[in-house]
Amino acid sequence: AQSVTQLDSQVPVFEEAPVELRCNYSSSVSVYLFWYVQYPNQGLQLLLKYLSGSTLVKGINGFEAEFNKSQTSFHLRKPSVHISDTAEYFCAVSSLANQAGTALIFGKGTTLSVSS
Amino acid sequence: DSGVTQTPKHLITATGQRVTLRCSPRSGDLSVYWYQQSLDQGLQFLIQYYNGEERAKGNILERFSAQQFPDLHSELNLSSLELGDSALYFCASSVEPLTDTQYFGPGTRLTVL
């Protein structure tokens, strides 16, 4: 079965510092990878997704992620964070090999806290 | 605003009761997914419908059921509620399964007392 591991449950950073949120997945077949953000008391919003092609994916709000097949990773990065980036971030995978069909399998989430 | 609507926003009920959560997908989206978010289990997939038919099941309890109607809106029915069913329930929709972006609604927060 597919699984997603977000290696850090909490990441505190200062404003304008770079940040990396780490995500590893387990799979023996092709997967599709997603990063979603959840602001307090809101639903999930897609940041970016990797389906195929270039391994560097750019998303909204200045975020990007790199797909690394050999390391089965899909880390999320931003070169300079803002206070408004404070939120919960979820890495997710979908695959035809999932017993759950095309549903997303989510990691436990990483809380990004940006302070001044 | 994702275009996915969920009602009600909050629901407080007692153990043993039955509730219905409603979801209207984005216009044109045929797939509807239900997810449960709780502190201990995280975000878990419950069930998926595509154009009125059940497509996949995840960790959905037998006390829970869902359906998608001809107008594509979906309802999640939770019965014999237990304290542990307290959670945030999200509906998501997409045009095509697998690769298309899933758009999430704002969720329904269920509290079972």
Coordinates of C-alpha atoms in Angstrom, one line a residue, chain A:
Chain A
A1 CA 0.0 0.0 0.0
Q2 CA 1.0 3.5 -0.6
S3 CA 2.2 5.7 2.3
V4 CA 3.5 9.2 2.7
T5 CA 5.9 10.3 5.5
Q6 CA 6.3 13.9 6.3
L7 CA 9.6 14.0 8.2
D8 CA 8.9 17.1 10.3
S9 CA 5.7 17.6 12.3
Q10 CA 6.6 21.3 13.1
V11 CA 9.0 23.7 11.4
P12 CA 9.5 27.1 13.0
V13 CA 11.3 29.7 10.9
F14 CA 11.9 33.5 10.9
E15 CA 10.3 35.7 8.3
E16 CA 12.4 36.0 5.0
A17 CA 14.3 32.8 5.8
P18 CA 14.3 29.9 3.4
V19 CA 12.3 26.8 4.3
E20 CA 12.2 23.1 3.2
L21 CA 9.3 20.8 4.2
R22 CA 10.3 17.2 3.7
C23 CA 8.1 14.4 2.2
N24 CA 8.9 10.8 1.4
Y25 CA 6.6 8.3 -0.2
S26 CA 6.6 4.6 -0.7
S27 CA 5.7 3.1 -4.0
S28 CA 6.8 0.5 -6.5
V29 CA 4.8 2.0 -9.3
S30 CA 4.3 5.4 -10.9
V31 CA 2.8 8.0 -8.6
Y32 CA 1.4 11.5 -8.8
L33 CA 2.4 13.8 -6.0
F34 CA 0.8 16.8 -4.5
W35 CA 1.3 19.5 -1.8
Y36 CA -1.7 21.1 -0.2
V37 CA -1.9 23.9 2.3
Q38 CA -4.5 24.3 5.0
Y39 CA -4.9 27.7 6.7
P40 CA -6.6 27.8 10.1
N41 CA -10.3 27.0 9.9
Q42 CA -10.2 26.5 6.1
G43 CA -10.2 23.6 3.6
L44 CA -7.2 22.4 1.7
Q45 CA -5.8 24.4 -1.2
L46 CA -3.5 22.9 -3.9
L47 CA 0.0 24.4 -3.9
L48 CA 1.5 22.3 -6.7
K49 CA 1.5 18.9 -8.2
Y50 CA 3.9 16.6 -10.1
L51 CA 2.4 14.3 -12.8
S52 CA 5.3 13.8 -15.2
G53 CA 8.0 15.7 -17.0
S54 CA 10.3 18.2 -15.3
T55 CA 11.2 17.1 -11.8
L56 CA 11.1 20.7 -10.5
V57 CA 7.6 21.9 -10.1
K58 CA 6.6 25.5 -9.4
G59 CA 3.4 26.3 -7.5
I60 CA 1.5 29.2 -6.1
N61 CA 2.8 31.7 -3.5
G62 CA 6.5 31.2 -4.5
F63 CA 6.6 27.5 -3.5
E64 CA 8.4 24.8 -5.5
A65 CA 9.1 21.1 -5.1
E66 CA 11.5 18.7 -6.6
F67 CA 10.5 15.1 -7.4
N68 CA 13.4 12.7 -6.8
K69 CA 12.5 9.2 -7.9
S70 CA 15.6 7.5 -6.6
Q71 CA 15.1 8.9 -3.2
T72 CA 11.3 8.6 -3.4
S73 CA 11.1 12.2 -2.1
F74 CA 9.1 15.3 -3.0
H75 CA 10.4 18.1 -0.8
L76 CA 8.7 21.5 -0.7
R77 CA 10.8 24.7 -0.7
K78 CA 10.4 28.4 -0.5
P79 CA 13.4 30.8 -0.7
S80 CA 11.9 33.5 1.6
V81 CA 8.8 32.9 3.8
H82 CA 6.3 35.4 5.0
I83 CA 4.2 35.5 8.1
S84 CA 1.2 34.7 5.9
D85 CA 2.8 31.3 5.0
T86 CA 2.0 30.1 8.6
A87 CA -0.2 27.1 8.0
E88 CA -0.4 23.3 7.9
Y89 CA 1.2 21.7 4.8
F90 CA 0.2 18.2 3.5
C91 CA 2.0 16.0 1.1
A92 CA -0.2 13.6 -0.8
V93 CA 0.1 10.8 -3.4
S94 CA -2.3 9.2 -5.8
S95 CA -1.7 6.1 -7.9
L96 CA -3.5 3.5 -9.8
A97 CA -1.9 1.0 -7.5
N98 CA -3.8 2.4 -4.6
Q99 CA -6.4 0.2 -3.0
A100 CA -8.1 3.5 -2.5
G101 CA -8.4 4.0 -6.2
T102 CA -7.7 7.6 -7.2
A103 CA -8.1 9.0 -3.8
L104 CA -5.3 11.0 -2.2
I105 CA -3.1 9.4 0.5
F106 CA -2.0 12.1 2.8
G107 CA 1.0 12.5 5.2
K108 CA 0.4 13.6 8.8
G109 CA 1.1 17.2 7.9
T110 CA 3.8 19.7 8.8
T111 CA 3.0 22.9 10.8
L112 CA 5.0 25.8 9.4
S113 CA 5.2 28.7 11.9
V114 CA 6.7 31.9 10.6
S115 CA 7.6 34.6 13.1
S116 CA 9.1 38.0 12.8

